[in-house]
Short mmCIF file of C-alpha atoms in Angstrom, two decimals:
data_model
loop_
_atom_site.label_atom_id
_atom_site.label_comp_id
_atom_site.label_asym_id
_atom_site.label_seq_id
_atom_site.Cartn_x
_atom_site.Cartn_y
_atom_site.Cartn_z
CA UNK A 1 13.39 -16.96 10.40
CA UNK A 2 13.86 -14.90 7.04
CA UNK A 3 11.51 -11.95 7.54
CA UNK A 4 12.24 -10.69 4.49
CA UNK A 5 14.37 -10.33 1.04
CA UNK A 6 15.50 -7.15 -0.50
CA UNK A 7 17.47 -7.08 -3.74
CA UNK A 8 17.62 -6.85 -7.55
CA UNK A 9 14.87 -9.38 -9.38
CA UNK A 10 17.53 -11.67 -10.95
CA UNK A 11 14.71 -13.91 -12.46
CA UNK A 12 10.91 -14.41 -12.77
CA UNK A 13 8.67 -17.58 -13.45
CA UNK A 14 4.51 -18.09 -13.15
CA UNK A 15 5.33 -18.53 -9.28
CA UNK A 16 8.40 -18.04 -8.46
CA UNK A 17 10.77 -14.60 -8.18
CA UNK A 18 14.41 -14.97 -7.74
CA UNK A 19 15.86 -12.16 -5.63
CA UNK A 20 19.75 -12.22 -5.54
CA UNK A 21 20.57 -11.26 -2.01
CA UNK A 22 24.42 -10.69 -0.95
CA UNK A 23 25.65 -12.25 -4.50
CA UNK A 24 22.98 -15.45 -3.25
CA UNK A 25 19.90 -15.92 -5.08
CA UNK A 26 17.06 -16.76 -3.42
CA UNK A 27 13.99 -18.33 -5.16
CA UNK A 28 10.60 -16.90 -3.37
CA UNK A 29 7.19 -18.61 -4.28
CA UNK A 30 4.79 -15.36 -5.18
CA UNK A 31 0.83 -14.98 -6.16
CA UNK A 32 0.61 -13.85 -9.71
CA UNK A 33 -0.47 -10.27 -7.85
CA UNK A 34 2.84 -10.14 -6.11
CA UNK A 35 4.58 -11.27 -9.22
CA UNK A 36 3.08 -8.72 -11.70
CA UNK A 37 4.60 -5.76 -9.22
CA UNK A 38 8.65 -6.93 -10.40
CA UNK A 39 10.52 -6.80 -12.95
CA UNK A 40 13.83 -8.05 -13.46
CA UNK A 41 17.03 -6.28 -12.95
CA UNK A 42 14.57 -3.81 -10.39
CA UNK A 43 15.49 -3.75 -6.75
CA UNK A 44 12.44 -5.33 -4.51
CA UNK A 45 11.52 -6.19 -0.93
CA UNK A 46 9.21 -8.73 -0.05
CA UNK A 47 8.22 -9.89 3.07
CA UNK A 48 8.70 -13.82 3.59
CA UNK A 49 7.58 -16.98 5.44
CA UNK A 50 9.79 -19.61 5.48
CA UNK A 51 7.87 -23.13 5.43
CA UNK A 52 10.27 -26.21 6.57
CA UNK A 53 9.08 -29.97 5.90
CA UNK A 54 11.26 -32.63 6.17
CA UNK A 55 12.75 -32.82 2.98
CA UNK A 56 12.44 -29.01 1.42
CA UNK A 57 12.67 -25.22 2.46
CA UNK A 58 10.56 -23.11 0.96
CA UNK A 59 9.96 -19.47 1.15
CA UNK A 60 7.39 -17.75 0.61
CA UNK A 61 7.30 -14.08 -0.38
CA UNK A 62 4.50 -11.21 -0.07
CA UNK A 63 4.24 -7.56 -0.92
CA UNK A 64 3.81 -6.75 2.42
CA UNK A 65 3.35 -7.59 6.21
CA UNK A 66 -0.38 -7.97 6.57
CA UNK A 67 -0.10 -10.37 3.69
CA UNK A 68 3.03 -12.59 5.58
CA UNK A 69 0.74 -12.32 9.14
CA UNK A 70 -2.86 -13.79 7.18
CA UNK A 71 -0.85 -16.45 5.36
CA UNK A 72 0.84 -17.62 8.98
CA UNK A 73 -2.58 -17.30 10.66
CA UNK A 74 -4.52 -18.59 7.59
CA UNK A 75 -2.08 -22.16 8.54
CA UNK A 76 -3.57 -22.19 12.05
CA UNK A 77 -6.90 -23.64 10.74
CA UNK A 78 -6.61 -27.29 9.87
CA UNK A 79 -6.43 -28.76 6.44
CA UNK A 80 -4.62 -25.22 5.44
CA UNK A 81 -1.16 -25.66 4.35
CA UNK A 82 0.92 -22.87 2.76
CA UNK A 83 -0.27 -23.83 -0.62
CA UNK A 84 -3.36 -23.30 0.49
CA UNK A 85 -2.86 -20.09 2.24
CA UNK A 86 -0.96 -18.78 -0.70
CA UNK A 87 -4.09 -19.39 -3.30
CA UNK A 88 -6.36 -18.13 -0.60
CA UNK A 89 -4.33 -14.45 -0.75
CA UNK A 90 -3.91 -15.24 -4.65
CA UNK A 91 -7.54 -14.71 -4.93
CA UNK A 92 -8.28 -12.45 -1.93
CA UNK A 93 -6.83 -9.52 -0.15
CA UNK A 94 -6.41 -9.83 3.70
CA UNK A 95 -9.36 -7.55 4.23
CA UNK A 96 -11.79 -9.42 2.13
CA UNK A 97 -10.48 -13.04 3.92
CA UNK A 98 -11.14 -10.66 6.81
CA UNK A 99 -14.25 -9.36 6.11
CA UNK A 100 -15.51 -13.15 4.59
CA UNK A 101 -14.50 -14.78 7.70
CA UNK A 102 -16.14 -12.20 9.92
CA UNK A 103 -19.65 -12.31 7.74
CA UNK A 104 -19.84 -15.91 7.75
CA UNK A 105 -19.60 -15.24 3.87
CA UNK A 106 -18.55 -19.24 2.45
CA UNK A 107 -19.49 -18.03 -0.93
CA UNK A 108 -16.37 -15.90 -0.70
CA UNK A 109 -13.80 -18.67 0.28
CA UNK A 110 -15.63 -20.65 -2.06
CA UNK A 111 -13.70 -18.66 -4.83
CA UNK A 112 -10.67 -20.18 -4.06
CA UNK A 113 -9.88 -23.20 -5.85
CA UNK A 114 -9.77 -26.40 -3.39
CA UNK A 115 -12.73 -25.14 -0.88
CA UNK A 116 -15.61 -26.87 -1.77
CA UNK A 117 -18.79 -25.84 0.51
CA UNK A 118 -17.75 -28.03 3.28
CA UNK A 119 -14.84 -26.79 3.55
CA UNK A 120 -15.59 -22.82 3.24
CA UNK A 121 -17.77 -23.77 6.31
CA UNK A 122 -15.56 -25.56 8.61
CA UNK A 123 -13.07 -22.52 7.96
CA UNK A 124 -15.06 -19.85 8.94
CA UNK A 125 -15.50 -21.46 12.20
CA UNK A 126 -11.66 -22.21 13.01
CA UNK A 127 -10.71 -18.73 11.85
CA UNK A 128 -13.18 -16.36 13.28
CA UNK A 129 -11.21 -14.14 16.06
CA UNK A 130 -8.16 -15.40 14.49
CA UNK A 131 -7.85 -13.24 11.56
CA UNK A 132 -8.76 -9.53 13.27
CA UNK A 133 -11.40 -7.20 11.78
CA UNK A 134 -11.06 -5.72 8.52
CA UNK A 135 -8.88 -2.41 8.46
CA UNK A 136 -9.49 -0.66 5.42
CA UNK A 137 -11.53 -0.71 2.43
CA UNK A 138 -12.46 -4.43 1.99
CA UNK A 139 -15.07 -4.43 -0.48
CA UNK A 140 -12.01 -3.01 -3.03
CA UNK A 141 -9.31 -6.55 -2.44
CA UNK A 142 -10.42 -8.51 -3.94
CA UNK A 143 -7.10 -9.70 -4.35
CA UNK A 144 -6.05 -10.97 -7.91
CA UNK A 145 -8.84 -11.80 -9.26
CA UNK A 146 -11.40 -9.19 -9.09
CA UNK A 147 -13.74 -9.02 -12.09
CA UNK A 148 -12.35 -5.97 -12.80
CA UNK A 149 -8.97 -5.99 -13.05
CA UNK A 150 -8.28 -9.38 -14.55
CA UNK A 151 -7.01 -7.79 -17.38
CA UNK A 152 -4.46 -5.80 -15.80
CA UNK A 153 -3.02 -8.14 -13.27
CA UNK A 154 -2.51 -10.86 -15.92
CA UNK A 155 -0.93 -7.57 -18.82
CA UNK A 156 1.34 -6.99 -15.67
CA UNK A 157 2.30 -10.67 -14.95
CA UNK A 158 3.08 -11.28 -18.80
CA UNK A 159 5.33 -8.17 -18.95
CA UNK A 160 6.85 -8.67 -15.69
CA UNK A 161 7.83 -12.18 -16.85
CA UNK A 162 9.57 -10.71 -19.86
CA UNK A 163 6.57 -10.98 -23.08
CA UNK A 164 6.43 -8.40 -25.38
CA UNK A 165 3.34 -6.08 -25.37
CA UNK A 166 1.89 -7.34 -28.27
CA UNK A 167 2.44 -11.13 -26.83
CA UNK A 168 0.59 -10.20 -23.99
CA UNK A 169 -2.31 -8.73 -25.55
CA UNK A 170 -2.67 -11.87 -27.96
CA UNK A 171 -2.47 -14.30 -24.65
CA UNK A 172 -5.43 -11.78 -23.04
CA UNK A 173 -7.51 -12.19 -26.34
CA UNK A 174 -6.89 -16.00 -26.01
CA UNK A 175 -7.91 -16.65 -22.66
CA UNK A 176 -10.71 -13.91 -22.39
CA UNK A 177 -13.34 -16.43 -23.35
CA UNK A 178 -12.23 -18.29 -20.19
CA UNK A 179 -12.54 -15.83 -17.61
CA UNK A 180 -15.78 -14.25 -19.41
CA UNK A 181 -17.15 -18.04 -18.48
CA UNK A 182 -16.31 -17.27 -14.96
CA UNK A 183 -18.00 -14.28 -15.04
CA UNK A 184 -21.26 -15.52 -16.58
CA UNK A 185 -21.41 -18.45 -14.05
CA UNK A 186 -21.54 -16.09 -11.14
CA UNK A 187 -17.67 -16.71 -9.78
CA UNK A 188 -14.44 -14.68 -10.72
CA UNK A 189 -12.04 -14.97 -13.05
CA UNK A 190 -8.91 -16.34 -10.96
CA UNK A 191 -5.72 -15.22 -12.38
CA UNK A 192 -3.43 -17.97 -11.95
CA UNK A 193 -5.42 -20.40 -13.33
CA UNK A 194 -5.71 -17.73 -16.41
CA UNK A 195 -1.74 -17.14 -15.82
CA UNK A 196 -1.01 -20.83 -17.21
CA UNK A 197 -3.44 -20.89 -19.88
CA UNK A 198 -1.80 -17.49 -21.14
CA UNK A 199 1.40 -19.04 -20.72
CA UNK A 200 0.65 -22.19 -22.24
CA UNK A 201 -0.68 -20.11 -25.67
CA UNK A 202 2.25 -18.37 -25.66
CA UNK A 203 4.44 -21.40 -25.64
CA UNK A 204 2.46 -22.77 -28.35
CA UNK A 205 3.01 -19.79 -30.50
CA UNK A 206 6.71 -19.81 -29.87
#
């Protein structure tokens, strides 16, 4: 198993950083959180999962432990696959998936695009005393897409990925509408989803 990369940021895409390790670059799926923390030509260390199927390996990279350990025990429930544990920490911290799953809080899973109801449900049964109690300051993680911080973890993303300043701010101003929607229908803005539309309005104006 590949517990982890460390090495210069050779590349960046929407979900994917390429870290070149021992002259070998190795492409790592990221969350948009995890992404907006590089920058290329900047040494980095991520700690990494490595999924094998049949017919692909893929890594996938984290900014820390706890992150790597939820997304491993997040795959124990059924119906959760690594693309689903991976939006799951795109949207929440470990300690609010924690503190969710501990509550009986569905709303909270909910967030994550791909749980309907249903689904929130039958996860909080299959993952409560799987995922520990929460250990710090839960209430604060909410992960990439806190109502908050949109803002900044999508300015970061756009900069890490190489866009000018003033490129970012006009792909904020375009897609602020969207996540003010979000906001006004009760849910969160969720980053990656806001992450393509920014990207896709910067293409345009390319």
């Amino acid at each position: 198993m590949i517990a982890f990369v460390s090495g210069p940021v050779a590349a960046l895409a929407p979900d994917t950083a390429v870290v070149e390790v021992g002259g070998i670059g190795m492409a790592v799926q990221c969350t948009p959180g995890t992404l907006s923390k590089l920058r290329v030509g900047e040494p980095a260390k991520l700690a990494t999962s490595l999924v094998v199927r049949e017919d692909s390996l893929t890594l996938y990279g984290f900014a820390d432990q706890d992150e790597r350990q939820t997304f491993e025990l997040l795959q124990t429930a059924s119906g959760v696959g690594p693309r689903l544990a991976q939006a799951m920490l795109a949207v929440h911290s470990p300690d609010t998936l924690r503190l969710a799953v501990a509550n009986g809080d569905d709303k909270t899973l909910m967030a994550v695009p791909g749980i309907g109801k249903k689904g929130a449900q039958k996860l909080l049964l299959e993952l409560k005393d799987r995922l520990g109690a929460p250990v710090g300051n839960a209430t604060a993680g909410v992960g990439s897409a806190v109502t908050a911080g949109w803002r900044d973890q999508l300015h970061a993303a756009l900069i890490g990925l190489g866009y000018a300043t003033r490129e970012a701010e006009e792909a904020l101003a375009a897609v602020a509408p969207q996540a003010e929607a979000a906001v006004a229908e009760g849910g969160r803005p969720q980053v990656p989803q806001l992450l393509k539309a920014a990207l896709q309005t910067l293409n345009r104006a390319r």
